[in-house]
Short mmCIF file of C-alpha atoms in Angstrom, two decimals:
data_model
loop_
_atom_site.label_atom_id
_atom_site.label_comp_id
_atom_site.label_asym_id
_atom_site.label_seq_id
_atom_site.Cartn_x
_atom_site.Cartn_y
_atom_site.Cartn_z
CA MET A 16 24.57 20.66 -40.60
CA ALA A 17 26.95 17.70 -40.28
CA ILE A 18 25.97 14.89 -37.92
CA SER A 19 28.71 13.76 -35.55
CA SER A 20 29.83 10.16 -35.96
CA ALA A 21 31.58 10.13 -32.58
CA ARG A 22 30.62 7.43 -30.10
CA SER A 23 28.88 8.89 -27.07
CA VAL A 24 30.33 7.89 -23.69
CA THR A 25 28.31 8.63 -20.54
CA MET A 26 30.28 8.44 -17.29
CA PHE A 27 28.42 8.47 -13.98
CA ALA A 28 30.35 10.01 -11.08
CA PRO A 29 29.21 9.14 -7.53
CA ALA A 30 30.02 11.10 -4.39
CA ASP A 31 33.65 10.91 -3.24
CA VAL A 32 34.64 9.66 -6.69
CA HIS A 33 38.27 8.71 -7.29
CA SER A 34 39.30 11.43 -9.76
CA LEU A 35 41.79 9.23 -11.61
CA GLU A 36 39.03 6.83 -12.58
CA ILE A 37 37.29 9.62 -14.46
CA SER A 38 40.40 11.21 -15.93
CA ALA A 39 41.95 7.85 -16.89
CA VAL A 40 39.05 6.99 -19.16
CA MET A 41 38.57 10.54 -20.45
CA ASP A 42 42.26 11.09 -21.23
CA THR A 43 42.57 7.74 -22.99
CA PHE A 44 39.62 8.51 -25.25
CA LEU A 45 41.02 12.03 -25.78
CA GLU A 46 44.29 10.58 -27.03
CA ALA A 47 42.38 8.33 -29.42
CA ASN A 48 40.70 11.44 -30.82
CA ARG A 49 44.05 13.22 -31.12
CA ARG A 50 45.86 10.26 -32.71
CA GLN A 51 43.05 9.83 -35.25
CA GLY A 52 42.67 13.53 -35.91
CA ASN A 53 38.91 13.65 -35.37
CA ALA A 54 36.34 13.05 -32.64
CA LEU A 55 35.95 9.32 -32.20
CA TYR A 56 34.51 9.69 -28.71
CA GLU A 57 32.43 12.35 -26.97
CA VAL A 58 32.54 11.92 -23.20
CA CYS A 59 29.90 13.34 -20.86
CA VAL A 60 30.28 13.28 -17.06
CA VAL A 61 26.93 12.86 -15.31
CA ALA A 62 26.09 13.20 -11.62
CA GLU A 63 22.95 13.03 -9.51
CA THR A 64 22.81 16.85 -9.21
CA ASP A 65 24.41 19.78 -11.00
CA GLN A 66 26.60 20.68 -8.02
CA PRO A 67 30.39 20.30 -8.30
CA ILE A 68 31.55 16.82 -7.33
CA ARG A 69 34.21 16.78 -4.63
CA CYS A 70 36.59 13.94 -5.45
CA ALA A 71 38.30 11.97 -2.70
CA SER A 72 41.52 13.88 -3.45
CA GLY A 73 39.81 17.25 -2.98
CA LEU A 74 39.65 17.97 -6.70
CA ARG A 75 36.27 19.33 -7.77
CA ILE A 76 34.60 18.35 -11.04
CA VAL A 77 31.62 20.14 -12.54
CA PRO A 78 29.36 17.55 -14.18
CA ASP A 79 28.28 18.15 -17.77
CA ARG A 80 24.76 16.92 -17.07
CA THR A 81 22.62 15.37 -14.37
CA ILE A 82 20.74 12.08 -14.45
CA HIS A 83 17.62 14.15 -15.22
CA ASP A 84 18.90 15.67 -18.48
CA ALA A 85 21.55 13.20 -19.68
CA LEU A 86 21.34 11.48 -23.05
CA ALA A 87 18.69 8.80 -23.00
CA VAL A 88 20.87 6.46 -25.06
CA SER A 89 24.68 6.27 -25.13
CA ASP A 90 27.01 4.04 -27.06
CA THR A 91 29.05 3.30 -23.91
CA PHE A 92 27.93 3.72 -20.31
CA VAL A 93 30.57 3.74 -17.55
CA VAL A 94 29.99 3.89 -13.79
CA THR A 95 33.04 5.13 -11.90
CA GLY A 96 33.83 4.27 -8.30
CA SER A 97 34.38 6.03 -5.01
CA TYR A 98 37.55 5.86 -2.99
CA GLY A 99 36.69 2.71 -1.08
CA VAL A 100 33.37 0.92 -1.25
CA PRO A 101 30.67 3.39 -2.37
CA LEU A 102 27.47 3.88 -0.42
CA ARG A 103 24.33 2.46 -1.96
CA PRO A 104 22.86 5.26 -4.08
CA SER A 105 19.26 6.40 -4.09
CA GLU A 106 16.60 4.36 -5.85
CA VAL A 107 16.30 7.15 -8.41
CA VAL A 108 19.99 6.77 -9.31
CA LEU A 109 19.74 2.97 -9.41
CA ALA A 110 16.74 3.12 -11.75
CA TRP A 111 18.67 5.50 -14.02
CA ILE A 112 21.74 3.24 -14.03
CA ARG A 113 19.57 0.27 -15.02
CA GLU A 114 17.95 2.22 -17.84
CA GLN A 115 21.29 3.51 -19.15
CA ALA A 116 22.76 0.01 -19.08
CA ARG A 117 19.74 -1.42 -20.88
CA SER A 118 19.88 1.12 -23.71
CA ALA A 119 23.67 1.35 -24.25
CA ARG A 120 25.57 -0.85 -26.70
CA ARG A 121 27.93 -1.75 -23.87
CA HIS A 122 28.02 -0.84 -20.21
CA GLY A 123 29.95 -1.45 -17.04
CA ALA A 124 32.08 -0.03 -14.29
CA VAL A 125 35.63 0.79 -13.29
CA CYS A 126 37.11 -0.16 -9.90
CA THR A 127 34.55 0.10 -7.08
CA GLY A 128 31.90 1.22 -9.53
CA THR A 129 31.20 -2.52 -9.74
CA PHE A 130 29.42 -2.19 -6.38
CA LEU A 131 27.08 0.42 -7.85
CA ILE A 132 26.10 -1.66 -10.86
CA GLY A 133 25.75 -4.55 -8.43
CA ASP A 134 23.31 -2.50 -6.38
CA ALA A 135 21.42 -1.90 -9.61
CA GLY A 136 21.10 -5.66 -10.10
CA LEU A 137 23.36 -5.84 -13.16
CA ILE A 138 25.96 -8.41 -12.11
CA ASP A 139 24.01 -11.44 -10.88
CA GLY A 140 25.32 -14.47 -12.72
CA ARG A 141 27.87 -12.31 -14.58
CA ARG A 142 31.68 -12.39 -14.64
CA VAL A 143 33.05 -9.26 -12.94
CA THR A 144 36.05 -7.87 -11.09
CA THR A 145 37.04 -4.87 -8.97
CA HIS A 146 40.03 -3.55 -7.02
CA TRP A 147 41.81 -6.45 -5.30
CA ASN A 148 41.38 -4.85 -1.88
CA TYR A 149 37.56 -5.03 -2.10
CA LEU A 150 37.06 -8.42 -3.73
CA GLN A 151 36.06 -10.13 -0.49
CA GLU A 152 33.36 -7.56 0.22
CA LEU A 153 32.14 -7.70 -3.39
CA THR A 154 31.78 -11.47 -3.06
CA ALA A 155 29.89 -11.12 0.22
CA ARG A 156 27.57 -8.41 -1.12
CA PHE A 157 26.83 -10.12 -4.44
CA PRO A 158 27.16 -13.88 -3.92
CA HIS A 159 25.38 -14.68 -7.20
CA SER A 160 27.99 -12.88 -9.34
CA ARG A 161 31.06 -14.67 -10.70
CA ILE A 162 34.07 -12.81 -9.30
CA GLU A 163 37.33 -13.00 -11.27
CA ALA A 164 39.75 -12.05 -8.54
CA ASP A 165 42.97 -11.61 -10.49
CA ALA A 166 41.89 -9.90 -13.71
CA ILE A 167 42.84 -6.42 -14.90
CA PHE A 168 39.45 -6.16 -16.59
CA VAL A 169 36.66 -8.54 -17.53
CA ARG A 170 34.27 -8.61 -20.47
CA ASP A 171 31.05 -10.63 -20.22
CA GLY A 172 29.07 -9.88 -23.32
CA ALA A 173 28.09 -6.20 -23.28
CA LEU A 174 29.18 -5.90 -19.63
CA PHE A 175 32.68 -4.79 -18.64
CA THR A 176 34.36 -4.21 -15.27
CA SER A 177 37.92 -3.32 -14.33
CA ALA A 178 40.28 -3.63 -11.41
CA GLY A 179 41.58 -0.68 -9.40
CA VAL A 180 42.40 2.84 -10.52
CA THR A 181 44.83 2.75 -13.48
CA ALA A 182 43.26 -0.49 -14.75
CA ALA A 183 40.62 1.88 -16.16
CA ILE A 184 43.25 2.86 -18.75
CA ASP A 185 43.71 -0.79 -19.74
CA LEU A 186 39.95 -1.14 -20.10
CA ALA A 187 39.64 2.04 -22.19
CA LEU A 188 42.46 0.85 -24.46
CA ALA A 189 40.65 -2.46 -24.94
CA LEU A 190 37.46 -0.61 -25.89
CA ILE A 191 39.41 1.53 -28.37
CA GLU A 192 40.96 -1.61 -29.87
CA GLU A 193 37.51 -3.17 -30.15
CA ASP A 194 36.17 -0.08 -31.94
CA HIS A 195 39.12 1.03 -34.08
CA GLY A 196 41.77 -1.68 -34.12
CA ARG A 197 44.99 -2.61 -32.40
CA ASP A 198 47.21 -0.06 -34.15
CA LEU A 199 45.30 2.90 -32.72
CA ALA A 200 45.15 1.36 -29.24
CA LEU A 201 48.92 0.81 -29.26
CA ALA A 202 49.53 4.34 -30.57
CA VAL A 203 47.48 5.74 -27.68
CA ALA A 204 49.36 3.55 -25.19
CA ARG A 205 52.71 4.74 -26.53
CA HIS A 206 51.71 8.39 -26.39
CA MET A 207 50.52 7.98 -22.81
CA VAL A 208 53.91 6.41 -21.98
CA ILE A 209 52.32 3.15 -20.91
CA TYR A 210 55.01 0.45 -21.01
CA LEU A 211 52.71 -2.37 -21.98
CA LYS A 212 49.06 -2.54 -22.96
CA ARG A 213 48.03 -5.28 -20.52
CA PRO A 214 45.38 -7.78 -21.64
CA GLY A 215 42.42 -8.34 -19.36
CA GLY A 216 43.52 -11.77 -18.25
CA GLN A 217 46.75 -10.50 -16.75
CA SER A 218 47.20 -10.52 -12.99
CA GLN A 219 46.43 -7.26 -11.15
CA PHE A 220 48.79 -8.29 -8.34
CA SER A 221 51.76 -10.21 -9.73
CA ALA A 222 54.74 -11.66 -7.90
CA HIS A 223 56.94 -8.90 -9.30
CA LEU A 224 54.60 -6.29 -7.85
CA ALA A 225 54.34 -8.16 -4.57
CA ALA A 226 58.12 -8.08 -4.28
CA GLN A 227 57.97 -4.30 -4.05
CA PHE A 228 55.90 -4.47 -0.87
CA SER A 229 58.39 -6.34 1.30
CA GLN A 230 59.63 -4.19 4.17
CA ARG A 231 62.51 -6.33 5.49
CA THR A 232 65.79 -5.76 3.69
CA PRO A 233 66.90 -9.44 3.62
CA ILE A 234 63.57 -10.58 2.16
CA GLU A 235 63.47 -7.75 -0.37
CA THR A 236 67.04 -8.51 -1.43
CA VAL A 237 66.20 -12.17 -1.98
CA GLN A 238 63.07 -11.30 -3.95
CA ARG A 239 64.92 -8.92 -6.23
CA TRP A 240 67.70 -11.46 -6.81
CA ALA A 241 65.15 -14.17 -7.59
CA ALA A 242 63.40 -11.90 -10.11
CA GLN A 243 66.72 -11.45 -11.92
CA HIS A 244 67.54 -15.18 -11.84
CA PRO A 245 64.25 -17.08 -12.32
CA ASP A 246 66.06 -20.11 -13.78
CA ALA A 247 68.39 -20.49 -10.78
CA ASP A 248 67.94 -22.88 -7.85
CA LEU A 249 65.23 -21.01 -5.93
CA SER A 250 64.55 -23.65 -3.33
CA THR A 251 63.62 -22.38 0.11
CA THR A 252 66.92 -23.71 1.47
CA ARG A 253 68.97 -21.74 -1.09
CA LEU A 254 66.93 -18.57 -0.66
CA ALA A 255 67.23 -18.79 3.12
CA ALA A 256 70.99 -19.15 2.83
CA ARG A 257 71.13 -16.04 0.61
CA ALA A 258 69.16 -14.16 3.29
CA ALA A 259 71.50 -15.55 5.98
CA MET A 260 68.59 -17.16 7.83
CA SER A 261 67.56 -20.65 8.76
CA PRO A 262 64.96 -22.13 6.39
CA ARG A 263 62.35 -22.18 9.15
CA ASN A 264 62.89 -18.54 10.18
CA PHE A 265 63.12 -17.43 6.55
CA THR A 266 59.79 -19.11 5.71
CA ARG A 267 58.09 -17.56 8.73
CA ILE A 268 59.31 -14.03 8.00
CA PHE A 269 58.71 -14.39 4.25
CA ARG A 270 55.08 -15.36 4.81
CA GLN A 271 54.69 -12.57 7.37
CA ASP A 272 56.02 -9.93 4.95
CA THR A 273 54.48 -11.10 1.66
CA GLY A 274 51.41 -13.15 2.57
CA MET A 275 52.71 -16.21 0.71
CA THR A 276 55.27 -18.96 1.14
CA PRO A 277 58.64 -18.80 -0.64
CA ALA A 278 57.53 -21.66 -2.91
CA GLU A 279 54.33 -19.83 -3.88
CA PHE A 280 56.30 -16.68 -4.61
CA VAL A 281 58.79 -18.55 -6.78
CA GLU A 282 56.08 -20.21 -8.85
CA ARG A 283 54.24 -16.91 -9.39
CA LEU A 284 57.52 -15.19 -10.26
CA ARG A 285 58.39 -17.83 -12.84
CA ILE A 286 54.93 -17.76 -14.37
CA ASP A 287 55.11 -13.95 -14.60
CA THR A 288 58.49 -14.28 -16.33
CA ALA A 289 57.10 -16.86 -18.75
CA ARG A 290 54.09 -14.68 -19.52
CA ARG A 291 56.27 -11.73 -20.47
CA LEU A 292 58.38 -13.94 -22.72
CA LEU A 293 55.25 -15.34 -24.36
CA GLU A 294 53.86 -11.84 -24.91
CA GLU A 295 57.04 -10.12 -26.08
CA THR A 296 59.06 -12.80 -27.90
CA SER A 297 58.58 -15.65 -30.36
CA LEU A 298 60.81 -18.06 -28.44
CA PRO A 299 59.76 -21.73 -28.57
CA LEU A 300 57.70 -22.90 -25.62
CA ALA A 301 60.48 -25.20 -24.38
CA THR A 302 62.91 -22.26 -24.37
CA VAL A 303 60.41 -20.09 -22.48
CA ALA A 304 59.95 -22.85 -19.92
CA ARG A 305 63.70 -23.18 -19.31
CA ALA A 306 64.40 -19.44 -19.26
CA SER A 307 61.65 -18.78 -16.74
CA GLY A 308 62.74 -21.59 -14.46
CA LEU A 309 59.61 -23.69 -15.01
CA GLY A 310 61.65 -26.63 -16.31
CA THR A 311 60.28 -28.56 -19.25
CA ALA A 312 57.43 -27.52 -21.51
CA THR A 313 55.32 -30.20 -19.82
CA SER A 314 55.95 -28.95 -16.28
CA ALA A 315 55.41 -25.36 -17.44
CA ARG A 316 52.11 -26.39 -19.02
CA ARG A 317 50.98 -27.90 -15.71
CA ALA A 318 51.98 -24.73 -13.81
CA PHE A 319 50.04 -22.51 -16.23
CA LEU A 320 46.96 -24.70 -16.00
CA ARG A 321 47.16 -24.71 -12.21
CA ARG A 322 47.59 -20.94 -11.85
CA LEU A 323 45.89 -19.46 -14.91
CA GLY A 324 43.59 -22.19 -16.20
CA ILE A 325 45.15 -22.14 -19.69
CA THR A 326 48.27 -23.58 -21.33
CA MET A 327 51.28 -21.57 -22.46
CA ARG A 328 50.25 -22.06 -26.09
CA GLN A 329 46.74 -20.76 -25.35
CA TYR A 330 48.16 -17.83 -23.39
CA ARG A 331 50.38 -16.78 -26.31
CA ALA A 332 47.51 -17.08 -28.79
CA ARG A 333 45.23 -14.99 -26.56
CA PHE A 334 47.68 -12.29 -25.44
#
């Protein structure tokens, strides 16, 4: 009888689980199996009991196993999150999570699952992230962890955590790349119609995304125009004139609608533009700096260090 060489993946599903966090990981590993033509991953969904799990959306999932009969050792152990901050699980569940994490080659959580592995004592002194909306509470609950507020996903040795919801796909792609190489990870991303396989260090809430949340038509119009013309004069005075407002009123309403000043938005927008050019082209750094509106290579380097903690050259080499 042939022995399977597939990597075992145990996924723990808490009550009120966000269904996409389970399906995102499962479907990404499924596509890796399909692209490769054989079983690279065998995924098992585990819950505290054998009763169907009612997801936050109303979808019901029947677990494959319970914590009492799950594999003792898995290659990869993933704790999924609830919709919102999950309740602290029972001590029996926490003990099981600790044991699974200890025995697996790698372990971690997606989205608010970080709270659960935090409750199990697995993130003290470790670099972690979660959905941007719950970062403040994660920091308050686990002050000894090292929160990376703007990351899509974080690896700290064998520990991994990801930001909200679809960031689980980015994490799963990174795990596939780690196991089987970049070509397979990119093939899976293409098949899943994912525009770009985002590296972990990318922002989970960029200026381009923030621009989509503005509710006032003049502000939204200015944001969209700025995104299309990052190398233009984007001073507050010029942007206010384009919105047909006084600079003072424009700044007040802009901050009210977006949570940032016009100057902060412009710098984030230009850095986002530069990052895409660094990732997707081989343009010289000076050209990237000019095209993104960051000015010279020197001023762009300072902006990257201030916002991201790395230079443009380091960013291109990493991503």
